[in-house]
Structures are given as structure tokens and as C-alpha cells.
Short mmCIF file of C-alpha atoms (C1' of nucleotides) in Angstrom, two decimals:
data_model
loop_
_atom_site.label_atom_id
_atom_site.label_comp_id
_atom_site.label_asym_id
_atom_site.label_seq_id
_atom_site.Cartn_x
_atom_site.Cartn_y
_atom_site.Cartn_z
CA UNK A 1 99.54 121.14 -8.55
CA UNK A 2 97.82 118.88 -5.96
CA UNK A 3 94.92 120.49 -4.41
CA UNK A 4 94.66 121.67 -0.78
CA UNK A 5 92.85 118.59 0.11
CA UNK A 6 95.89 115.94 -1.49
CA UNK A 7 98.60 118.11 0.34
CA UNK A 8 96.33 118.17 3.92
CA UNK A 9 96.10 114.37 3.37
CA UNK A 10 99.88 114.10 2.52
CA UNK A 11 100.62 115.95 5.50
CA UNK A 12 99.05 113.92 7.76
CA UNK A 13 100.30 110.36 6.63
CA UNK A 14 103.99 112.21 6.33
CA UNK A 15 103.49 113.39 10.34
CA UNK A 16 101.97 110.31 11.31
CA UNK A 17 105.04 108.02 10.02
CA UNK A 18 107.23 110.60 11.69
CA UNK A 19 105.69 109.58 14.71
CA UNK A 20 106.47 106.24 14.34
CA UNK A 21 109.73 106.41 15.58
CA UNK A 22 108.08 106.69 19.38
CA UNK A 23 105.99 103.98 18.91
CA UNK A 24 107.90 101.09 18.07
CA UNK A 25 106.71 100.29 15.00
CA UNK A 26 108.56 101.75 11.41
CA UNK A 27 107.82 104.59 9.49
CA UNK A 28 105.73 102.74 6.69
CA UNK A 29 103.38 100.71 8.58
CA UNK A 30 102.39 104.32 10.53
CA UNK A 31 102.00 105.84 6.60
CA UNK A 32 99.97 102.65 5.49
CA UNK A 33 97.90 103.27 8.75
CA UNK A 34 97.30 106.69 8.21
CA UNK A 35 96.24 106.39 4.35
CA UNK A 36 94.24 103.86 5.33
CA UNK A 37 92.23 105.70 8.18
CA UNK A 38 91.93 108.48 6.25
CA UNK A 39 90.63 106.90 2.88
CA UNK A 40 87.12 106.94 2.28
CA UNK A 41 87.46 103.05 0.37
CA UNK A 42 89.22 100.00 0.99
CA UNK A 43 92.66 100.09 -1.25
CA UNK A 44 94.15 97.05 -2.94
CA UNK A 45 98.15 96.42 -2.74
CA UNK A 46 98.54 98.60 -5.58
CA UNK A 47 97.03 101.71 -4.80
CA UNK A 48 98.84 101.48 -1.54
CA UNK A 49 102.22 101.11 -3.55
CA UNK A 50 101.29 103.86 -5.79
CA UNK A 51 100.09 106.08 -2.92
CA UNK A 52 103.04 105.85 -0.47
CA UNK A 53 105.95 105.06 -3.42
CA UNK A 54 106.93 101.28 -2.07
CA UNK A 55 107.45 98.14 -3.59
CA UNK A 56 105.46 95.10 -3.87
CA UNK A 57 107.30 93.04 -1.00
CA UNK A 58 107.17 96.42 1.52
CA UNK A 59 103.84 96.68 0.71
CA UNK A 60 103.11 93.19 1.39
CA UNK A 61 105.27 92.66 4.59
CA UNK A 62 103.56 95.73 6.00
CA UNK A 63 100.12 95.23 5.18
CA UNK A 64 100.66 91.90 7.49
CA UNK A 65 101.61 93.50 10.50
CA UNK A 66 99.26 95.54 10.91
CA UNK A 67 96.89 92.77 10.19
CA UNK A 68 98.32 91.10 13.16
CA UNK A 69 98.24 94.26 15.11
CA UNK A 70 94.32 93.91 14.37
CA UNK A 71 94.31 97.70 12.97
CA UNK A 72 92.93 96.74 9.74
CA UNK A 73 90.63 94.36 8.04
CA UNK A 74 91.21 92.17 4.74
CA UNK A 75 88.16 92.70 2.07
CA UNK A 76 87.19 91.02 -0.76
CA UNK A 77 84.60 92.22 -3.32
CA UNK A 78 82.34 89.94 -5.38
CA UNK A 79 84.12 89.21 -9.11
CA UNK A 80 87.26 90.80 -7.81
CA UNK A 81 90.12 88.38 -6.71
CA UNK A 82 92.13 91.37 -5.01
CA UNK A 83 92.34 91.68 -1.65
CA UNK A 84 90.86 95.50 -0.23
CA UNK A 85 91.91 96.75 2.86
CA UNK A 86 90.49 99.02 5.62
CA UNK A 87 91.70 100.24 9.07
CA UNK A 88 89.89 100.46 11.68
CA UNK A 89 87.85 103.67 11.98
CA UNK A 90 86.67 103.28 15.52
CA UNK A 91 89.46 105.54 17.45
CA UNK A 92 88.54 103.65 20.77
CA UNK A 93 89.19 100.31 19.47
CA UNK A 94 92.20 101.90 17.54
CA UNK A 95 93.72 102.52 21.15
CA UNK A 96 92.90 99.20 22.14
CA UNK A 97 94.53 96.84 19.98
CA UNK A 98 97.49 99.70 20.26
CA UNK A 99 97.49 99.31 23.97
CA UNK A 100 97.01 95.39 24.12
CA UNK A 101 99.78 94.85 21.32
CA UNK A 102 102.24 97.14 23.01
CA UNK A 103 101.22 95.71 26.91
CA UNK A 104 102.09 92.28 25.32
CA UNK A 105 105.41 93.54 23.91
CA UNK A 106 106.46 96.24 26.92
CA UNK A 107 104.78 95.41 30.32
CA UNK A 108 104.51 91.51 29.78
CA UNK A 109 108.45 90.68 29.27
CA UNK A 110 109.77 93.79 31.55
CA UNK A 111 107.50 92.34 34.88
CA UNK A 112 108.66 88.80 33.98
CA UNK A 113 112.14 89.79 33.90
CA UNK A 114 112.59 92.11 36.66
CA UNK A 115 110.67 88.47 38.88
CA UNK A 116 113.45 86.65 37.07
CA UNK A 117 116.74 89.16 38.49
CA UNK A 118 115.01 88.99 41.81
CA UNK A 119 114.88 85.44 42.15
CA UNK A 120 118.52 85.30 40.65
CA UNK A 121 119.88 87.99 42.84
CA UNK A 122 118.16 85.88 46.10
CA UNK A 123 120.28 83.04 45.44
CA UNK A 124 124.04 82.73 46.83
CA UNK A 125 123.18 86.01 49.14
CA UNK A 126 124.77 83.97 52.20
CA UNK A 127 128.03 83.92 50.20
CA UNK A 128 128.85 87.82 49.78
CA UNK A 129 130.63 90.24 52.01
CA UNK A 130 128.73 92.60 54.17
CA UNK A 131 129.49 95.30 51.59
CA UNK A 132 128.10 93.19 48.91
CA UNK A 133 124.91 92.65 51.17
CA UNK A 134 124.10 95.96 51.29
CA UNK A 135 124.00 96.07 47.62
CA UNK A 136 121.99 93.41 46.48
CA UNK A 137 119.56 95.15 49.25
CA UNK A 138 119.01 98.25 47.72
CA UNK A 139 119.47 96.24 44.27
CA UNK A 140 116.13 94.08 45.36
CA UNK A 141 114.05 97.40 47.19
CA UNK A 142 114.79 98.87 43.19
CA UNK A 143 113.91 96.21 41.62
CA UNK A 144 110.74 96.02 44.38
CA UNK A 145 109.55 99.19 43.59
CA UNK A 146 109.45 99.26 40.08
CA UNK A 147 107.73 96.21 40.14
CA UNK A 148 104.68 97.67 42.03
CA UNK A 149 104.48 100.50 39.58
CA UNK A 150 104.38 97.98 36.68
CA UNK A 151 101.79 95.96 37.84
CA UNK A 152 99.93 98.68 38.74
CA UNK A 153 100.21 99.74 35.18
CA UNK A 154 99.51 96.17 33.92
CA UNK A 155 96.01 96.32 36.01
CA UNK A 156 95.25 99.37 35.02
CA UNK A 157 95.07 98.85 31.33
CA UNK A 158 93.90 95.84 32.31
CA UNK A 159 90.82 97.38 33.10
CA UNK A 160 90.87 99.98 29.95
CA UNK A 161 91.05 96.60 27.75
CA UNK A 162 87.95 94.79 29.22
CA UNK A 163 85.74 97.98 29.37
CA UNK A 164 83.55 97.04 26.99
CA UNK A 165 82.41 99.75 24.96
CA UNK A 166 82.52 102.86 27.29
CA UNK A 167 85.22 104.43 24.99
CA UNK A 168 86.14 107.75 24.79
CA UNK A 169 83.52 108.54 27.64
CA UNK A 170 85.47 106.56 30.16
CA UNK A 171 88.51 108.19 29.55
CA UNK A 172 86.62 111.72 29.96
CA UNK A 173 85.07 110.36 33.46
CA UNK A 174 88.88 109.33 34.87
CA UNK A 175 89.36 113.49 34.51
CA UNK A 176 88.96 115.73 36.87
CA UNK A 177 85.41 117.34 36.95
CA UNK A 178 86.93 120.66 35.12
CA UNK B 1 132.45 83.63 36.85
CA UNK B 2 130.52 86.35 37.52
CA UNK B 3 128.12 85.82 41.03
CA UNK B 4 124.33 85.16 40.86
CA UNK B 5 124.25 89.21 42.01
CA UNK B 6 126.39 90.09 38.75
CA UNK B 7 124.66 88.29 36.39
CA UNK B 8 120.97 89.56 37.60
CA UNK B 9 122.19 93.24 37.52
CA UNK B 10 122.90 92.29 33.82
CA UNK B 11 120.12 90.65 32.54
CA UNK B 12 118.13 93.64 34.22
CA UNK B 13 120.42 95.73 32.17
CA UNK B 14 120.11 94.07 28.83
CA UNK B 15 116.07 93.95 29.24
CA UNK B 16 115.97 97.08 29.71
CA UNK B 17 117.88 98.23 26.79
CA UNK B 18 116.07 96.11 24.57
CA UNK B 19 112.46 97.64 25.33
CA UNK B 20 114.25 101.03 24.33
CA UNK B 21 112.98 100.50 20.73
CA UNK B 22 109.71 100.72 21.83
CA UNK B 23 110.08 103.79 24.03
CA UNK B 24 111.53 105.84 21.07
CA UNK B 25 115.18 106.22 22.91
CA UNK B 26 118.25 104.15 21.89
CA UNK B 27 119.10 101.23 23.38
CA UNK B 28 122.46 102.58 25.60
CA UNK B 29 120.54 105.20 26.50
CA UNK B 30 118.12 102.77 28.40
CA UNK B 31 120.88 101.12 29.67
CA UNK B 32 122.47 103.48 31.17
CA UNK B 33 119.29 104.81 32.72
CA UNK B 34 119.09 101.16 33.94
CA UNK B 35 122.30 100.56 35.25
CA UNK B 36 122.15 103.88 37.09
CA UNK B 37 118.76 103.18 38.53
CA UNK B 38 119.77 100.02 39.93
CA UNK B 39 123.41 100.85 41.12
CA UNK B 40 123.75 102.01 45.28
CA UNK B 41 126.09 105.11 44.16
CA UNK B 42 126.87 107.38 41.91
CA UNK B 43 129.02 106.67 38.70
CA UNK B 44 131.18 108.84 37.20
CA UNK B 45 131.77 108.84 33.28
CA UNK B 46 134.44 105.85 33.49
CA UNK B 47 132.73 103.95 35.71
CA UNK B 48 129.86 103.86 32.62
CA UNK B 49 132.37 103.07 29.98
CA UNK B 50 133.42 100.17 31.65
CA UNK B 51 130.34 98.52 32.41
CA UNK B 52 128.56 98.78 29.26
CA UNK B 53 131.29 98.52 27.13
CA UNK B 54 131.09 102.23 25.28
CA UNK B 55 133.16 104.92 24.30
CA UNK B 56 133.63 108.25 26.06
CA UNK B 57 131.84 109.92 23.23
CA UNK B 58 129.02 107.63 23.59
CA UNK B 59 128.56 107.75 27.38
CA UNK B 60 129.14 111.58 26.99
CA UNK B 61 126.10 112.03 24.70
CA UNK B 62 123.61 109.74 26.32
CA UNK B 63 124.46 110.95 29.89
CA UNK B 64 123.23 114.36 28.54
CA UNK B 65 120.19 113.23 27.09
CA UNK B 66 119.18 111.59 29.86
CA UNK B 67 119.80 114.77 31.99
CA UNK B 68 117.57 116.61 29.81
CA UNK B 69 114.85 114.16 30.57
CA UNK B 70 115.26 114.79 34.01
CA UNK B 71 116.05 110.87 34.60
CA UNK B 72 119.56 111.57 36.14
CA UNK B 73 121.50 114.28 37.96
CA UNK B 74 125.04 115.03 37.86
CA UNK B 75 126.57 115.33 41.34
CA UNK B 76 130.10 116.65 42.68
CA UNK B 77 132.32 115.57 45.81
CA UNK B 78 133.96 117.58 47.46
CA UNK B 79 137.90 117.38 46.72
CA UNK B 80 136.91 115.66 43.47
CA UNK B 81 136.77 117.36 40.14
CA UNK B 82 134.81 113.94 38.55
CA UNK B 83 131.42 114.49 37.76
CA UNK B 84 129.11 111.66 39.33
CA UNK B 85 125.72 110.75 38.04
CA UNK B 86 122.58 109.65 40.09
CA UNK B 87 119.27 108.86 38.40
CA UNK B 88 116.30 109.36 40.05
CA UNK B 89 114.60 106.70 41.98
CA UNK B 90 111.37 107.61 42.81
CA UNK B 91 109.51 105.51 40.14
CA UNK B 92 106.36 108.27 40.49
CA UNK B 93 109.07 111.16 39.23
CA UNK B 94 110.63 108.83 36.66
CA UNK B 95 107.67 107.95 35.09
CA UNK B 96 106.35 111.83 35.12
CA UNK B 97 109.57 112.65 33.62
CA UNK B 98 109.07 110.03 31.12
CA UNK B 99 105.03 110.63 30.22
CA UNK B 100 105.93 115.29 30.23
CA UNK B 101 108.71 114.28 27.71
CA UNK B 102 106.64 111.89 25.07
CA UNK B 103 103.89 113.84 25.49
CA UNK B 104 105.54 116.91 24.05
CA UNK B 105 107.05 114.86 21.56
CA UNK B 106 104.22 113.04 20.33
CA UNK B 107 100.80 114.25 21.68
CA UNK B 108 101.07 117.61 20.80
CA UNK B 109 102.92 117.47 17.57
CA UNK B 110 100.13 115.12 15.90
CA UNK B 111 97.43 117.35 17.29
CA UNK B 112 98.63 120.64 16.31
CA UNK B 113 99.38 118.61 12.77
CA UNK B 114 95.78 117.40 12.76
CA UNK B 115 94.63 121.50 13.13
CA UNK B 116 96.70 122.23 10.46
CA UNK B 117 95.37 119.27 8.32
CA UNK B 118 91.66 120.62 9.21
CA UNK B 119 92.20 124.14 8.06
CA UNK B 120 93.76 123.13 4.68
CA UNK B 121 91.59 120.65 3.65
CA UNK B 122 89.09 123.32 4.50
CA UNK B 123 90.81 125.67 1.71
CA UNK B 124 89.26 125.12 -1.85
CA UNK B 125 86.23 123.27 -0.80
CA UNK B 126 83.88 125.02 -3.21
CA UNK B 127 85.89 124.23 -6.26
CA UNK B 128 85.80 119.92 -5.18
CA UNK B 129 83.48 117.93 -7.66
CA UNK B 130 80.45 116.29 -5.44
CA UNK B 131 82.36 112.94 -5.42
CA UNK B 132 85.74 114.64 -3.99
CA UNK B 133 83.45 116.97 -1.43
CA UNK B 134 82.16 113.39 -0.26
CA UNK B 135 85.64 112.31 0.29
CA UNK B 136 86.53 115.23 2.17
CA UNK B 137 83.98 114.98 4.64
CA UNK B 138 84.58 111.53 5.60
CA UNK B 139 88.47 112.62 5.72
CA UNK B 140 87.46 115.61 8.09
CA UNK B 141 85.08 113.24 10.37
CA UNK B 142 88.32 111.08 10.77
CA UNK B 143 90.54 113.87 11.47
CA UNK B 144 88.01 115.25 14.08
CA UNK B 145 87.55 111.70 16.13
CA UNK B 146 91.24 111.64 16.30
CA UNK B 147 91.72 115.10 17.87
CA UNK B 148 88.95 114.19 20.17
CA UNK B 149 90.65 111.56 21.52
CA UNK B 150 93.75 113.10 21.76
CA UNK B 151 92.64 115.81 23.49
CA UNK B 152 90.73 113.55 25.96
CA UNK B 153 94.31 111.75 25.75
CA UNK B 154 96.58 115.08 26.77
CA UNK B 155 94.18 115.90 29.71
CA UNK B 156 94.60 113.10 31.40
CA UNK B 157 98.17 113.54 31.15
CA UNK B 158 98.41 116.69 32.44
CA UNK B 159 95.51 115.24 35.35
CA UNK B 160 98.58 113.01 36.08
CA UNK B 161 101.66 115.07 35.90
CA UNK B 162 99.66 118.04 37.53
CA UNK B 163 98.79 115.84 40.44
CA UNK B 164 101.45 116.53 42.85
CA UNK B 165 102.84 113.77 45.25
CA UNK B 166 99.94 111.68 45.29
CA UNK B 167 101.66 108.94 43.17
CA UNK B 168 101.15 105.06 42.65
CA UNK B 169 98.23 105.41 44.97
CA UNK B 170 96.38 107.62 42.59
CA UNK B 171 97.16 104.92 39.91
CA UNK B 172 96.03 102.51 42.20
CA UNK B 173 92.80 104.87 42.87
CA UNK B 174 91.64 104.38 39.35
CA UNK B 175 91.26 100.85 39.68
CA UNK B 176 88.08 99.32 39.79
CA UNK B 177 87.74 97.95 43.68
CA UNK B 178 88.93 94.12 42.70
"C1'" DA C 1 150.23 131.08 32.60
"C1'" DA C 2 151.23 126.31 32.19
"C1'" DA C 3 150.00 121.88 33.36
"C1'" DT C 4 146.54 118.75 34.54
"C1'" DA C 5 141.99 116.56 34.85
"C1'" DG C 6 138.02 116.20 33.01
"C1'" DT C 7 134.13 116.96 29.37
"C1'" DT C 8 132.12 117.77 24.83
"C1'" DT C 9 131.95 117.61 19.97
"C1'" DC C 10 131.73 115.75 15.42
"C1'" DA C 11 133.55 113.50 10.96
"C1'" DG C 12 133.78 109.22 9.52
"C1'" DA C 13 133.13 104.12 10.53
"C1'" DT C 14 130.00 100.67 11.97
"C1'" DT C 15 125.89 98.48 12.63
"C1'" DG C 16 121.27 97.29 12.25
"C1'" DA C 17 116.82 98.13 10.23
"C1'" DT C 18 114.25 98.60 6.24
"C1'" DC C 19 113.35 98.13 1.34
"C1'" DT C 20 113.53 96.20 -3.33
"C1'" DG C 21 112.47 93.09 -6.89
"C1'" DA C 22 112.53 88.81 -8.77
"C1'" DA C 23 111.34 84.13 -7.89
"C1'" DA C 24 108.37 81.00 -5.58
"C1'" DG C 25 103.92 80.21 -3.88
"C1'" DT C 26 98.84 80.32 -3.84
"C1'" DT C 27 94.23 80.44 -5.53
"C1'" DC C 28 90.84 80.24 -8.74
"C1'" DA C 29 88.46 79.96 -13.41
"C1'" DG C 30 87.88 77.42 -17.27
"C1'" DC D 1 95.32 70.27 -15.23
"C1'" DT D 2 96.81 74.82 -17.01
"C1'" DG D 3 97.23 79.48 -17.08
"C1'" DA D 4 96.22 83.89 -15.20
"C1'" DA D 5 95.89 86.92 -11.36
"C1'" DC D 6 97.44 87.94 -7.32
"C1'" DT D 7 100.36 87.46 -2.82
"C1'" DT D 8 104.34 86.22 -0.08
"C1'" DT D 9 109.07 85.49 0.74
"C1'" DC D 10 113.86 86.49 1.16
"C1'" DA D 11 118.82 87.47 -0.40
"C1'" DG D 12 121.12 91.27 -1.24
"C1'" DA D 13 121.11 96.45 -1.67
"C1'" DT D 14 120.16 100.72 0.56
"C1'" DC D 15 119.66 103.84 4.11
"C1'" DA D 16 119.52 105.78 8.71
"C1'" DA D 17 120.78 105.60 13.45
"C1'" DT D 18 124.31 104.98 16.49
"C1'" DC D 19 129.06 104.71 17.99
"C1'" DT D 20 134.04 105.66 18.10
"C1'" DG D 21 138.07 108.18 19.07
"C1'" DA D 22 140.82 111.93 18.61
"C1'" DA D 23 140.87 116.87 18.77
"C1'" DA D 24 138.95 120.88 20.84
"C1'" DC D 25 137.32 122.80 24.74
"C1'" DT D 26 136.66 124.09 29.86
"C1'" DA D 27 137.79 124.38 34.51
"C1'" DT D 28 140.97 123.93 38.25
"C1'" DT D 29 145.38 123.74 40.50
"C1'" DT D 30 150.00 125.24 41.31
#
DNA sequence: AAATAGTTTCAGATTGATCTGAAAGTTCAG
DNA sequence: CTGAACTTTCAGATCAATCTGAAACTATTT
């Protein structure tokens, strides 16, 4: 029988690859995360594979990503020739390389494409019906509009990305003075 | 050959459907949401099927989901027993529909997890060797610094969706004076 | 109350994403 | 250079999400 302390731990990495589904990424990178932010040590490959049930190659492919993603750190120890690995504990930066990684993915391509349909939808105007006109109008105030909000968006986390170090605090000073 | 108009209504379309993986809906869903956004009426049901290419069950099941987020309405004419659907254009309202309905499906899931995670870890901690009782503080240090921030996290939210009509401009408030 | 127009449901088919495991690749010690 | 320790890759297997289409259902008209 695990103790209460395996089956809290358990609970979070199975809630937190549950999760995953919202976030774009898949359900095993979110457990690796999670067993990773909550371990006191750096864990090889193995204890990884034995800790989450996965193969080698899932383990592997995984592990990568979230490399890339910046959400945790390759170690090595001295006489050891396996790799360790460690998340990030700092919940701030956490959010950040979540936030730049998913700006990059989301906001980036979306405000590129909606320029794209606009400039696209411009072209040939002269050769539609008045009916057709009226159309591509409110087509282009739509496509206007969202737009705005986007880059608005894109600014502001913008601005949460090159904040330094306020962290939490400057999240806490956006609120209301409650 | 489709005109210029055509073929930027589609692209918008597609783009849109493809960021659905990272917004935790399906891909027609999004692309419905995006082909009602952009069009200057109402469709009904088999004006959906035919653009994007999907059954009645389909259309039926992701016209009702987006309902439930609020995103579209269904509207009647008068000597016409079709239902018509309208989504919202107000990019403000669609994007408070969108942040009320992941923040009740992710924010406060993982925190009311975390307090769960907290209390039973919290179980049994007398009969933990000094090693394990080591572990388990660094494990409930972690679990607090997330809730922190996710609590900082769902007040802003609710500063946002709680803030009336203000809209964009607030966004726009927020950022520093470039 | 029967016919018609439209909508919803859901079992099974389809599709796409993820995972496995073995082979290939890499790195390092001796 | 060779072997040992470890990591990465990828073709095929598995699994889960989504979609179809026909039947059931609901509402309206005559």
C-alpha cells in the first residue's frame, strides 16, 4: 500500500497530464513535467520510465520537448555518464517559457495569417457585384477587429516576457487594489 | 476557380481550425466558429455542411458545443422553421466567453487538485523516515508556489471578465505607455 | 392525427496522435 | 580501436478522438 504521500504525488502528475489536453501539448510530457517539478532530485531516463510506466523511445522523445520548451535542464554528475534531469522550479519563469512557446505557436501564425486573407481579399474587389462588395466589407471590418485584439494581446505579453524579474508581484499589481 | 474573396475566407478558415489543438477544442469546432464569425448572415445547419464538408451529425454536435460556450446563437425567421446560427462578434465577449470557459476547465480543477494534494500528503507525516519528511517538504513548497500563482492567475481573470464593457481599451490600459 | 420539416443521438467506422521496442547512433574509457 | 553504457530514431502497433449516417425524436402544419 503506497503511502499518503506516493498517492498525493500520483494524484497530482495524473491531474496535471489530464490537463494537458487544453494546453496543446500530450498527456506524457504534462506527467514528465509534473514528476519532475515535484521531485526533490534530478531523475535519469530510467527512473522516469519506471515512474510514469513508458518506454525507452517515449521517454526519450518527450524528455526533448520539453527541453526545447526550456522547462527543464539536462544534468550530468561527476563519474556518472547518465544524463539527470530537472524542471524548472521557478513558477514565474515556468509561465514564461509557457507563454513565449505558446505566443510563438498561437499569436505569431494567427496575426500573420489573418494580414495574409486581408491582403488576398483586397485584391480583384473591383471585379465583384455590389452584393459581393458588401461582403468582403464586413469580411475585412472582421478580420480588422480581431486583428486589433491580437496585437493587443501580442504586446501585452510582450511586456509580461521582458519584465525582468518582477514575477509573481507584477501580476498581483495588474489587480485591482482588493 | 474560386475568387481572391473565396479563397481568403478559406485560408482564414483552415488557420483557424488548425490552432484548435492548442485551444483544447477540435478542429471543426474552430472552424465553424470561424466560418460563422466571418460570414455577413446567419447559416442554417445545411448551409454548414456544405461549406466545411461535414455530416449532419457532425455539424449538429459542434453547433451545440459552441452554443454552450456562448460563441454562437441560434436565431429563427419568421415563416421559417430552419434554425439559423450567428456567432458573436464582439471580439471583447468572444474572448470573455472563451477565458470564463478554460478557466473553469483548467484553473480551478488543478487548484482544487493541488488542495487536495496538500491535505494528503499532510496525512501520515509522523510515521515518514527523516529522508522521506525531507522529500515531502520540498514536494509541499512546490505545491504551495504553484497555488500561489494560480490564485494570483484566477484573479486576474475574474479582474477581466468582471470588468464590464470596458474592453480592448482596458487591455490596452495595461500596457506600459510605449 | 398524419404528414412534413427539421434536429439530435449514438453505434460503429475512420482518422490521427501517441507509444513501443528494436536497431542505429553516440560518447567515452581503456 | 573496441566495447560498454547510454541515447535517439522510426516503422509499425495501439489507442483515443472525431466523424458518419441512419434511426429516433420533436415541433409544426394541414
Amino acid at each position: 500500500m503506497p503511502s499518503a504521500l506516493e498517492r498525493s504525488k500520483a494524484l497530482f502528475i495524473r491531474r496535471w497530464g489530464e490537463l494537458s489536453g487544453y494546453w496543446g501539448i500530450n498527456r506524457t510530457m504534462a506527467e514528465l513535467h509534473a514528476l519532475l517539478y515535484i521531485s526533490a532530485e534530478p531523475l535519469c531516463t530510467d527512473d522516469i520510465m519506471a515512474a510514469l510506466q513508458i518506454s525507452r523511445g517515449n521517454a526519450s522523445m518527450n524528455i526533448r520537448q520539453l527541453v526545447d520548451w526550456g522547462l527543464i535542464t539536462r544534468q550530468h554528475r561527476k563519474g556518472d555518464r547518465k544524463e539527470y534531469f530537472a524542471a524548472e522550479t521557478d513558477v514565474w519563469e515556468m509561465f514564461q517559457c509557457i507563454v513565449r512557446e505558446r505566443r510563438r505557436r498561437e499569436v505569431e501564425p494567427i496575426i500573420e495569417t489573418i494580414e495574409r486573407c486581408r491582403k488576398m481579399a483586397a485584391e480583384e474587389l473591383e471585379t465583384l457585384s455590389e452584393a459581393e462588395r458588401q461582403q468582403a466589407e464586413i469580411y475585412g471590418r472582421r478580420l480588422n477587429d480581431l486583428a486589433e485584439f491580437l496585437n493587443a494581446v501580442n504586446a501585452l505579453l510582450n511586456a509580461l516576457l521582458s519584465s525582468g524579474q518582477p514575477g509573481i508581484e507584477m501580476l498581483k499589481a495588474i489587480l485591482p487594489p482588493s
